[in-house]
Short mmCIF file of N, CA and C in Angstrom, two decimals:
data_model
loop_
_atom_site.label_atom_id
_atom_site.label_comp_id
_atom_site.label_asym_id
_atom_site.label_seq_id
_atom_site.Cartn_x
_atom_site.Cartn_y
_atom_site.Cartn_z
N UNK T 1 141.13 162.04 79.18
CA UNK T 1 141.97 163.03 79.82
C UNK T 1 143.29 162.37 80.19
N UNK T 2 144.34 163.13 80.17
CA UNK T 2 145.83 162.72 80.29
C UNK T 2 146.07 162.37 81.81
N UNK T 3 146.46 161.90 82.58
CA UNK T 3 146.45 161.57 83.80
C UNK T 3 147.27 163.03 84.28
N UNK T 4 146.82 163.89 85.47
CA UNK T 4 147.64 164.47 86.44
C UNK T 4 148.10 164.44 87.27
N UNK T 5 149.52 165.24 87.56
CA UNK T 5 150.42 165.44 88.57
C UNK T 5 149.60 166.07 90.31
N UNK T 6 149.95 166.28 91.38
CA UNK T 6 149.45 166.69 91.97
C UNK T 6 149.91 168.35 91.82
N UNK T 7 151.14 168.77 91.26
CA UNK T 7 151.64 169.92 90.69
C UNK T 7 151.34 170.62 90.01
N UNK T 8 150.39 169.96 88.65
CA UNK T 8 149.78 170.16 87.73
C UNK T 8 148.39 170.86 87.87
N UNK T 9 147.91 169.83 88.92
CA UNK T 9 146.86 170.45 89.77
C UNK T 9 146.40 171.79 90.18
N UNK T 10 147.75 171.84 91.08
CA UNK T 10 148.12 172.92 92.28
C UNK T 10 148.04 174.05 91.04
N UNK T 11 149.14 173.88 90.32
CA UNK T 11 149.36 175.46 89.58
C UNK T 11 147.94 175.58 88.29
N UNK T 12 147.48 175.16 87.93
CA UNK T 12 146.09 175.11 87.05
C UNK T 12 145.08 176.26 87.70
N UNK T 13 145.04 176.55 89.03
CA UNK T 13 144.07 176.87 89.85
C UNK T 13 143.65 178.59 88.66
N UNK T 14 142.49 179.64 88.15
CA UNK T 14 142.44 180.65 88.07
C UNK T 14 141.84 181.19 89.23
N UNK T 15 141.16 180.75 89.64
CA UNK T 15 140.31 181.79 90.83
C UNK T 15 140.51 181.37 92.42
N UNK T 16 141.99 181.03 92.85
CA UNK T 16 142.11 180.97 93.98
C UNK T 16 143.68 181.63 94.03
N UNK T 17 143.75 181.69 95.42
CA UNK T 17 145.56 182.40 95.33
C UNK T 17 146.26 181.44 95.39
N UNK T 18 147.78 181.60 95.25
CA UNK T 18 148.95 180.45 95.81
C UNK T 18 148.94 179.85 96.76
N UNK T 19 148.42 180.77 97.86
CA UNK T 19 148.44 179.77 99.03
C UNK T 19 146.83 179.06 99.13
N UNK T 20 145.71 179.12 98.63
CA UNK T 20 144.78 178.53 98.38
C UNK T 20 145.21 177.04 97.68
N UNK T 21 146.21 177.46 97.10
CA UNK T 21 145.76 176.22 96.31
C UNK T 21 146.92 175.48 96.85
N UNK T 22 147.45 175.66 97.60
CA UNK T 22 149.02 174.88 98.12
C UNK T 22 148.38 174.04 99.23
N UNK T 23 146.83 175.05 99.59
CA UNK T 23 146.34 174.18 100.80
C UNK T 23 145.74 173.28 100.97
N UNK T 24 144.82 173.53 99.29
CA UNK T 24 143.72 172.72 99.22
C UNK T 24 143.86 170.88 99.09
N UNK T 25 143.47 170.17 99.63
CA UNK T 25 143.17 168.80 99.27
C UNK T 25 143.07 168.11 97.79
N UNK T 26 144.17 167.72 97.73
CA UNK T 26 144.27 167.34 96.38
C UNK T 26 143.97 165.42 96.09
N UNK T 27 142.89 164.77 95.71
CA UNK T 27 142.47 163.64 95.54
C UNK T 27 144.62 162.87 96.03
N UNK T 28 144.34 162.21 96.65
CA UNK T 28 145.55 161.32 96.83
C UNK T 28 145.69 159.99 96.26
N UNK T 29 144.29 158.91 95.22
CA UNK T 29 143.92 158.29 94.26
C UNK T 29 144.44 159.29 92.94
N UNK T 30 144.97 159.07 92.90
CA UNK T 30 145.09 160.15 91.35
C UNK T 30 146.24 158.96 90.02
N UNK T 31 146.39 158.07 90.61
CA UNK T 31 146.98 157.15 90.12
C UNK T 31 146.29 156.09 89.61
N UNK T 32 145.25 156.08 90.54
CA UNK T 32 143.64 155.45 90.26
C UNK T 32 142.98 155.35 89.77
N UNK T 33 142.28 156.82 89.44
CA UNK T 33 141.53 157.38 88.44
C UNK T 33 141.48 156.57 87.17
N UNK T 34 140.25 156.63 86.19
CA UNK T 34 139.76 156.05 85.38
C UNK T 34 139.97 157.38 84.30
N UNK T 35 141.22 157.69 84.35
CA UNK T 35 141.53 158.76 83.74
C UNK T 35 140.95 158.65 81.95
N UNK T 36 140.79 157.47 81.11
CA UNK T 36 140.33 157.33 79.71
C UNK T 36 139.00 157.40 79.73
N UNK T 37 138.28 157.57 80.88
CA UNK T 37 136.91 158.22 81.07
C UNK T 37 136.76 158.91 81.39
N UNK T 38 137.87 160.10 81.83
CA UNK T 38 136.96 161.46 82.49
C UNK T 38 137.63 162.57 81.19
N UNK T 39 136.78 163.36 81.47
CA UNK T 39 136.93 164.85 80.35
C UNK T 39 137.30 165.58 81.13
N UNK T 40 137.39 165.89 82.14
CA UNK T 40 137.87 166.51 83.60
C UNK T 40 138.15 165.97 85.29
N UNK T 41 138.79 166.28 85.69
CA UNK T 41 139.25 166.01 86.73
C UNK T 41 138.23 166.96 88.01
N UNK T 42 137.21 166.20 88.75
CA UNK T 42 135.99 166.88 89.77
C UNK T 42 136.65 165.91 91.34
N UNK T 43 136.93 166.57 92.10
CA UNK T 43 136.44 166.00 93.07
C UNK T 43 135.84 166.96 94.64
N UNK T 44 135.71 166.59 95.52
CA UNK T 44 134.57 167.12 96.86
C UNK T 44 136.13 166.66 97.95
N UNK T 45 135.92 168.33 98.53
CA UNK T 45 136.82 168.53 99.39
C UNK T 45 136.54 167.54 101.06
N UNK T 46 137.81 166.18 101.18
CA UNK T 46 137.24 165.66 102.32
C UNK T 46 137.27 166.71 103.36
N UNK T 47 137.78 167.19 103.55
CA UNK T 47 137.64 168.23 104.71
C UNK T 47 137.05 169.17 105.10
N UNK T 48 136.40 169.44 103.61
CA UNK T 48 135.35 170.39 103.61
C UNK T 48 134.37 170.14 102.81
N UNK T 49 133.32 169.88 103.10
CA UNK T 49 132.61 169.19 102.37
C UNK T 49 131.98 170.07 101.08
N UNK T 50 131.51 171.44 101.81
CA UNK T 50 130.99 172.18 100.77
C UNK T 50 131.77 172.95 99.84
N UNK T 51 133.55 172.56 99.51
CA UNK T 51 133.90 172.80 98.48
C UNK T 51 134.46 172.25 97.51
N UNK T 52 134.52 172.18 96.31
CA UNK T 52 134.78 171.30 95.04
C UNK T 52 135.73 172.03 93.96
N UNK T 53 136.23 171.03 93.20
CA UNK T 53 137.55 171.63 93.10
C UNK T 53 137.49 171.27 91.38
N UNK T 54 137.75 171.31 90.27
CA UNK T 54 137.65 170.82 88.94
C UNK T 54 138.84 171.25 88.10
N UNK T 55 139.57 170.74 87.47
CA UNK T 55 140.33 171.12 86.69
C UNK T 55 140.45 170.00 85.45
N UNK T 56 140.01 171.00 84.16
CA UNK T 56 140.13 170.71 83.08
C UNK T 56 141.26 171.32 82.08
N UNK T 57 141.72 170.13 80.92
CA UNK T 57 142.44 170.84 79.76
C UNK T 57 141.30 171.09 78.58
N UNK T 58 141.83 172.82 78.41
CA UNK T 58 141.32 173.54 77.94
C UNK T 58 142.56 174.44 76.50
N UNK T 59 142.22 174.24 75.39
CA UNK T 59 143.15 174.96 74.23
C UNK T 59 144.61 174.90 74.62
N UNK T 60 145.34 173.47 75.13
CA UNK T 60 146.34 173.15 75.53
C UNK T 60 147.14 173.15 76.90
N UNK T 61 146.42 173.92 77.52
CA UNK T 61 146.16 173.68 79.55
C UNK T 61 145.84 173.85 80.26
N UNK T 62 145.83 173.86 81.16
CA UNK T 62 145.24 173.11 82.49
C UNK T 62 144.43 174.39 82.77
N UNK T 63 143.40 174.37 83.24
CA UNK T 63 142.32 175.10 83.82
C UNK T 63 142.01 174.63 85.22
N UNK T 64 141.92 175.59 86.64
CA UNK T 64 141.52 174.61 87.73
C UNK T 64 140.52 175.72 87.94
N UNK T 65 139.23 175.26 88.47
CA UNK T 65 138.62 176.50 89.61
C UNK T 65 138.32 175.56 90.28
N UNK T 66 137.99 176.40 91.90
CA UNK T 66 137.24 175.77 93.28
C UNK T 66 135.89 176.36 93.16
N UNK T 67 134.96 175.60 93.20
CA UNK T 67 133.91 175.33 93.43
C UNK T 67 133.19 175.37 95.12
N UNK T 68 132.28 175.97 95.12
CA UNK T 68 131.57 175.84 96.83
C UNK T 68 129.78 175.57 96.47
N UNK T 69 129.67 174.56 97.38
CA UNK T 69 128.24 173.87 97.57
C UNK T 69 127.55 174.83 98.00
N UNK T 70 126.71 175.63 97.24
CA UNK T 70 125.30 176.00 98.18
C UNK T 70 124.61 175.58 99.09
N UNK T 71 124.72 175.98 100.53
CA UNK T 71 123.28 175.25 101.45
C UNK T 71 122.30 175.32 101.03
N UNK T 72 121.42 173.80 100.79
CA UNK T 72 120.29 173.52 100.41
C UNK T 72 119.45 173.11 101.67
N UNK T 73 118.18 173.26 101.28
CA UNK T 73 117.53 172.31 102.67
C UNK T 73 117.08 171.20 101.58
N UNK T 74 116.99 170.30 101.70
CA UNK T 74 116.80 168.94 101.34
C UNK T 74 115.66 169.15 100.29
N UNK T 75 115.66 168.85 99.65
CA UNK T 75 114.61 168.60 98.21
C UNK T 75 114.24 166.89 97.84
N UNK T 76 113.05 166.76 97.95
CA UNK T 76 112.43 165.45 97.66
C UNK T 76 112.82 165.14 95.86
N UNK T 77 112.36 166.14 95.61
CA UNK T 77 112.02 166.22 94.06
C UNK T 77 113.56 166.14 93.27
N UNK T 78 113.26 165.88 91.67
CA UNK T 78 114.73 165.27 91.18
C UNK T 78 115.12 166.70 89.95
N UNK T 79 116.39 166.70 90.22
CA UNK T 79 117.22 168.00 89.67
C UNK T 79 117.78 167.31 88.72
N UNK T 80 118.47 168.61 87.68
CA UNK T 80 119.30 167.82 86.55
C UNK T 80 120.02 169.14 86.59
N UNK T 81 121.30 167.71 86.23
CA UNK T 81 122.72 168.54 85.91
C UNK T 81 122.89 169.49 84.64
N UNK T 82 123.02 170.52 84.74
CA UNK T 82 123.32 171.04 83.35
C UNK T 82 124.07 171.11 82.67
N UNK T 83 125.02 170.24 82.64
CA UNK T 83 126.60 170.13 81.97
C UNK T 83 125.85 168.24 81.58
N UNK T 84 125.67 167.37 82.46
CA UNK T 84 125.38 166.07 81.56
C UNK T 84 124.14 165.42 81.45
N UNK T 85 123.42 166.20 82.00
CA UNK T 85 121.87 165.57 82.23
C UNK T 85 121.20 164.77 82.38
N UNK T 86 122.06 164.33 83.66
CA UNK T 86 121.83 163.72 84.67
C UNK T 86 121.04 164.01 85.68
N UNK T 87 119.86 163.45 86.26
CA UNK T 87 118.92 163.75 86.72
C UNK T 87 119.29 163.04 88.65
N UNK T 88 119.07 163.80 89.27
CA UNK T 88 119.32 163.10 90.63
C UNK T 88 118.27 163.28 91.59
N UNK T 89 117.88 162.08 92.63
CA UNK T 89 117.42 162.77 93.75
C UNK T 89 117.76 163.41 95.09
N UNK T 90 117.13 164.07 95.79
CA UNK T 90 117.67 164.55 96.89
C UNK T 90 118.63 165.77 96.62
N UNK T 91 120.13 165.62 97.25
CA UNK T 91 121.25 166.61 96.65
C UNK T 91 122.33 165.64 96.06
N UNK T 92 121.76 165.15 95.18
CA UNK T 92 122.46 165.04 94.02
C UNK T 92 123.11 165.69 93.08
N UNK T 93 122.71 167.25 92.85
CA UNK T 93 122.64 168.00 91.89
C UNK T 93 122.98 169.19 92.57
N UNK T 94 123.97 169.88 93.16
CA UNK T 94 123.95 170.90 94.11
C UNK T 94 124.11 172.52 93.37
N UNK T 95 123.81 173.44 93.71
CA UNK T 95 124.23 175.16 93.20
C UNK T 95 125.93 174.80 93.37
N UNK T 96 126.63 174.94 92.64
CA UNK T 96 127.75 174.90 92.90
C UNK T 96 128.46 176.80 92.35
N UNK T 97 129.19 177.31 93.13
CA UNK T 97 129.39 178.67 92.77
C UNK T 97 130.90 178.98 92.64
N UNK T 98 131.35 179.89 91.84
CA UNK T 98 132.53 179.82 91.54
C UNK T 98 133.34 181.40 91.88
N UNK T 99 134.09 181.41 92.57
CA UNK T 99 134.24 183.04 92.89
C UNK T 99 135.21 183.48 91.35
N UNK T 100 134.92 184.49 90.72
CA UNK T 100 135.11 185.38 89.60
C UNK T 100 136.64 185.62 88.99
N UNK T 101 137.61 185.04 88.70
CA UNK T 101 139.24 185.14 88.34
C UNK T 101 139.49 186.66 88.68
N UNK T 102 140.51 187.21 89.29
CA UNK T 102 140.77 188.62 89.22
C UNK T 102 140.07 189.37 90.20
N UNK T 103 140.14 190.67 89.62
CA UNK T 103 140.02 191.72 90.65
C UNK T 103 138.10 191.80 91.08
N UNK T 104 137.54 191.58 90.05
CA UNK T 104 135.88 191.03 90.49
C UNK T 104 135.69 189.88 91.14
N UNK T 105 136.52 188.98 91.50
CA UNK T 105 136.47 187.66 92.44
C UNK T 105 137.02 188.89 93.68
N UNK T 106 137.64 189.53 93.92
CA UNK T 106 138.37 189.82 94.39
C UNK T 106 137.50 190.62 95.24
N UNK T 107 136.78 191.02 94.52
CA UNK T 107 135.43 191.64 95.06
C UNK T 107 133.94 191.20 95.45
N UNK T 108 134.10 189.93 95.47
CA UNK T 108 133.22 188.71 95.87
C UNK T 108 132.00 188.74 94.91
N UNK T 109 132.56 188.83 93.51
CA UNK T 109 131.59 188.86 92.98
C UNK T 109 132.04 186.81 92.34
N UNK T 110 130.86 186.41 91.78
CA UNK T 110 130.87 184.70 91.34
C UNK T 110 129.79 184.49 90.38
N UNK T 111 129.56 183.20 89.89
CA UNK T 111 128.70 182.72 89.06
C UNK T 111 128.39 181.50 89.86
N UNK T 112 127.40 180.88 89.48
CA UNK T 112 127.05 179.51 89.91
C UNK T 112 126.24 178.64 88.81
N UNK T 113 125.87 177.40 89.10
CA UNK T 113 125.59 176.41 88.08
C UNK T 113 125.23 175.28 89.02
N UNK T 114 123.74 174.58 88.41
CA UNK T 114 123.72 173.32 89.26
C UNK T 114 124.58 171.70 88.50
N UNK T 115 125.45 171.51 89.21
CA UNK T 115 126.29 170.15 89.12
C UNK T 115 125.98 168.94 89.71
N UNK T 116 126.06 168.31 88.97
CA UNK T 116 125.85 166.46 89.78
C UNK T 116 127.10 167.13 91.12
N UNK T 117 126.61 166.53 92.15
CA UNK T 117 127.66 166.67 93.40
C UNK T 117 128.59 166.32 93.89
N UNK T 118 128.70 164.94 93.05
CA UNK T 118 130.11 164.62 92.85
C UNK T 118 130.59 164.58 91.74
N UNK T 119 130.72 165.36 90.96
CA UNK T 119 131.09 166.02 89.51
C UNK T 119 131.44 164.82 88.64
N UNK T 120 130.74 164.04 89.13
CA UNK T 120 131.37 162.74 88.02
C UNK T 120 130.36 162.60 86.62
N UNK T 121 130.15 163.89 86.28
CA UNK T 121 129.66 164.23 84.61
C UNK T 121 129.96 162.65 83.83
N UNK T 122 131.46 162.44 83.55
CA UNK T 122 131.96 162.16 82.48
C UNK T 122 131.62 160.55 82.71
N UNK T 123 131.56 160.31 83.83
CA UNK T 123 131.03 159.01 83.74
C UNK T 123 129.56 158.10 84.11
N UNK T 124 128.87 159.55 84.28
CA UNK T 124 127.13 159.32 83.99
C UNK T 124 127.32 159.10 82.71
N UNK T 125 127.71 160.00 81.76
CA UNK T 125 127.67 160.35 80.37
C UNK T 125 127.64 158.54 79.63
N UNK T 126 129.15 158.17 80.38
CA UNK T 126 129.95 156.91 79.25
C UNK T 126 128.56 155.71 80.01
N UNK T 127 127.78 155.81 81.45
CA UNK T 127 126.87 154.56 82.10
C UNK T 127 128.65 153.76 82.93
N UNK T 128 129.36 154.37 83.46
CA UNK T 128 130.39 154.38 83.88
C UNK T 128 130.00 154.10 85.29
N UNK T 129 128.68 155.05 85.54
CA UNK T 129 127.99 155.27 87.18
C UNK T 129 126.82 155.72 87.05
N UNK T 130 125.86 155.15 87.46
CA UNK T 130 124.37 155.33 87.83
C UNK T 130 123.71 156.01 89.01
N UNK T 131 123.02 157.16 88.80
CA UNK T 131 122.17 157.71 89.41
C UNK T 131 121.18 157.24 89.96
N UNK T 132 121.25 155.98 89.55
CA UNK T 132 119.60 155.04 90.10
C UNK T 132 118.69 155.04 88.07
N UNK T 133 117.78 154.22 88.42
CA UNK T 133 116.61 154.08 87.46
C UNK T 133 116.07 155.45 86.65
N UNK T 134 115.82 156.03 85.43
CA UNK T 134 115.56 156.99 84.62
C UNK T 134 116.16 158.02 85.35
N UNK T 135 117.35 158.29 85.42
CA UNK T 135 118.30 159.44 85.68
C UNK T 135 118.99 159.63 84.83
N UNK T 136 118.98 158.85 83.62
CA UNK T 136 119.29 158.90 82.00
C UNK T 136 118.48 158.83 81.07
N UNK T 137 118.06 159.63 80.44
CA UNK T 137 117.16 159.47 79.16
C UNK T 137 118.31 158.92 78.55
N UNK T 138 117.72 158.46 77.10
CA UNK T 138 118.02 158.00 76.15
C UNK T 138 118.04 159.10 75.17
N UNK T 139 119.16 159.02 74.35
CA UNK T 139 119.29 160.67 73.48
C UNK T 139 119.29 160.09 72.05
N UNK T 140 119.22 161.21 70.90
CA UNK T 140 119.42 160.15 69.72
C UNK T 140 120.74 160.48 69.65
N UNK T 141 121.83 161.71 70.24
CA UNK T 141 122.98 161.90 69.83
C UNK T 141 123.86 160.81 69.92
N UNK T 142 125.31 160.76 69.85
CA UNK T 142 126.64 159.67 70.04
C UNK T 142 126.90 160.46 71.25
N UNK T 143 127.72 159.10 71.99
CA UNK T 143 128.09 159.61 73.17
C UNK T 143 128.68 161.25 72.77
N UNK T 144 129.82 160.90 72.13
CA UNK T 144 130.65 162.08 71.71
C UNK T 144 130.17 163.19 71.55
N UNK T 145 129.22 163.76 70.79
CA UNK T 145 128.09 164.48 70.79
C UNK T 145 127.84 165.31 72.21
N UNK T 146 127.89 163.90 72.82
CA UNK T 146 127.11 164.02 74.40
C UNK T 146 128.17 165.38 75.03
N UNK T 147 129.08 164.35 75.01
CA UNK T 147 130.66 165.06 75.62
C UNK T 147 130.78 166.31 75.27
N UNK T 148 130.68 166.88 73.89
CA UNK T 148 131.14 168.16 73.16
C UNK T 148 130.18 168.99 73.72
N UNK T 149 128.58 168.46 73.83
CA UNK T 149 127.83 169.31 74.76
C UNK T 149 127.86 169.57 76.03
N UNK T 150 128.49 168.68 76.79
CA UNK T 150 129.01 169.04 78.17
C UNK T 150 130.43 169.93 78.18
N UNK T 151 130.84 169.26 77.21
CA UNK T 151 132.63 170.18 77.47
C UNK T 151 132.19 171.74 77.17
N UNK T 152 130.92 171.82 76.21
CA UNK T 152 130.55 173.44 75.68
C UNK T 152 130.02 173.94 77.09
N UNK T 153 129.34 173.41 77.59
CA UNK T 153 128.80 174.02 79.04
C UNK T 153 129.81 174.36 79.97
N UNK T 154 130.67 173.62 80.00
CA UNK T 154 131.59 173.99 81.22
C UNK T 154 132.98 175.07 80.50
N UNK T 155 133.63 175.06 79.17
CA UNK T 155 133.60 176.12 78.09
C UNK T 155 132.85 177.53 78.96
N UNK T 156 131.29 177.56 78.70
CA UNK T 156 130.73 178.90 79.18
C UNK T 156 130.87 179.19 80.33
N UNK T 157 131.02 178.34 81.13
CA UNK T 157 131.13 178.44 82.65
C UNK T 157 132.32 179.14 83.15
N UNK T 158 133.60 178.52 82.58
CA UNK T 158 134.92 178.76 82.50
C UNK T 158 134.97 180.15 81.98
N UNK T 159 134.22 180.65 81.27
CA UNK T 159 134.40 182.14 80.42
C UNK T 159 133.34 183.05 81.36
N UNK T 160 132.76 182.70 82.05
CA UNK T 160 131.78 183.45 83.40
C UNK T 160 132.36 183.43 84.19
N UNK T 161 133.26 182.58 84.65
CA UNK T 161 134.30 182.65 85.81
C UNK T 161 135.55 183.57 85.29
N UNK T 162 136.08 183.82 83.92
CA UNK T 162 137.27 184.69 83.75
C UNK T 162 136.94 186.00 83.28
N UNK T 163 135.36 186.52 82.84
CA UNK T 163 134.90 187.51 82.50
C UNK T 163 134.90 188.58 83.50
#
C-alpha cells in the first residue's frame, strides 16, 4: 500500500459525515507504518476504544469506513478472522459493524463481520505478527493468493456497506 496523508484519510471516509471524519482520530505514526506490508490501512480508535476505522485503495481510490466493536462478554474459546484466518483467543477477533453509506446508514441500518481486533490482517498474513502458537494453519496457497482472498472479502464487505 502507498503510504497516506492524514487528508487522504479524512476525505476517503463513505459512511461517516464531514464532520465525523474531521473528528475522528487519525493514527499520528503514519510515517511509521510498515506501509510495503499492509493491503490496508486498520487502526482502533485511542479514545474510543470500540471504534475502528479502515481505509483501503480500491479501483484507483481511497475507500474509508468506521467500524464499531460489538460488546462481547469474554469468550475462552478461539475465533477466526474472516478476511485472514487468523485464529485468536479471547477478543481477538471482535463483531466489528459498519453503518450502511447513504440514506439506509442513515437509517441505522449496517452490516457486520468478525475481524482480528486490531485489523492487522495484512501482517498475520506476511508472519509480520503472531497471534500466539497454531493461530496459523499452514495453506497450500502463495502468500499472494492469501492476499487476493482477503482483499475479495473485504471487496464484499465494502459492497454491503455501499448497497
Amino acid at each position: 500500500m502507498k503510504p497516506l496523508t492524514e487528508h487522504d484519510i479524512r476525505a476517503s471516509f463513505v459512511n461517516s459525515t464531514k464532520g465525523e471524519a474531521k473528528r475522528m482520530h487519525v493514527p499520528k505514526d503514519l510515517g511509521d507504518r510498515p506501509w510495503d506490508d499492509l493491503d490496508y490501512l486498520g487502526w482502533r480508535d485511542p479514545a474510543a476504544p470500540d471504534r475502528s476505522y479502515l481505509v483501503i485503495e480500491l479501483d484507483g481510490r481511497l475507500v474509508g469506513i468506521a467500524l464499531r466493536r460489538a460488546s462481547q462478554a469474554g469468550h475462552a474459546r478461539k475465533t477466526m478472522c474472516a478476511w485472514c484466518l487468523t485464529t485468536h483467543s479471547g477478543d481477538g477477533v471482535s463483531l466489528m459493524t459498519a453503518r450502511k453509506a447513504g440514506k439506509s446508514g442513515q437509517l441505522g441500518n449496517s452490516v457486520g463481520v468478525y475481524l482480528c481486533a486490531d485489523l492487522a490482517c495484512s501482517l498475520y498474513l506476511r508472519g509480520k505478527k503472531s497471534a500466539g502458537p497454531g493461530s496459523r494453519f499452514k495453506e497450500s496457497i502463495t502468500i499472494d493468493e492469501q492476499v487476493e482472498r482477503m482483499l475479495s472479502g473485504i471487496r464484499a464487505f465494502l459492497d454491503r456497506v455501499n448497497s
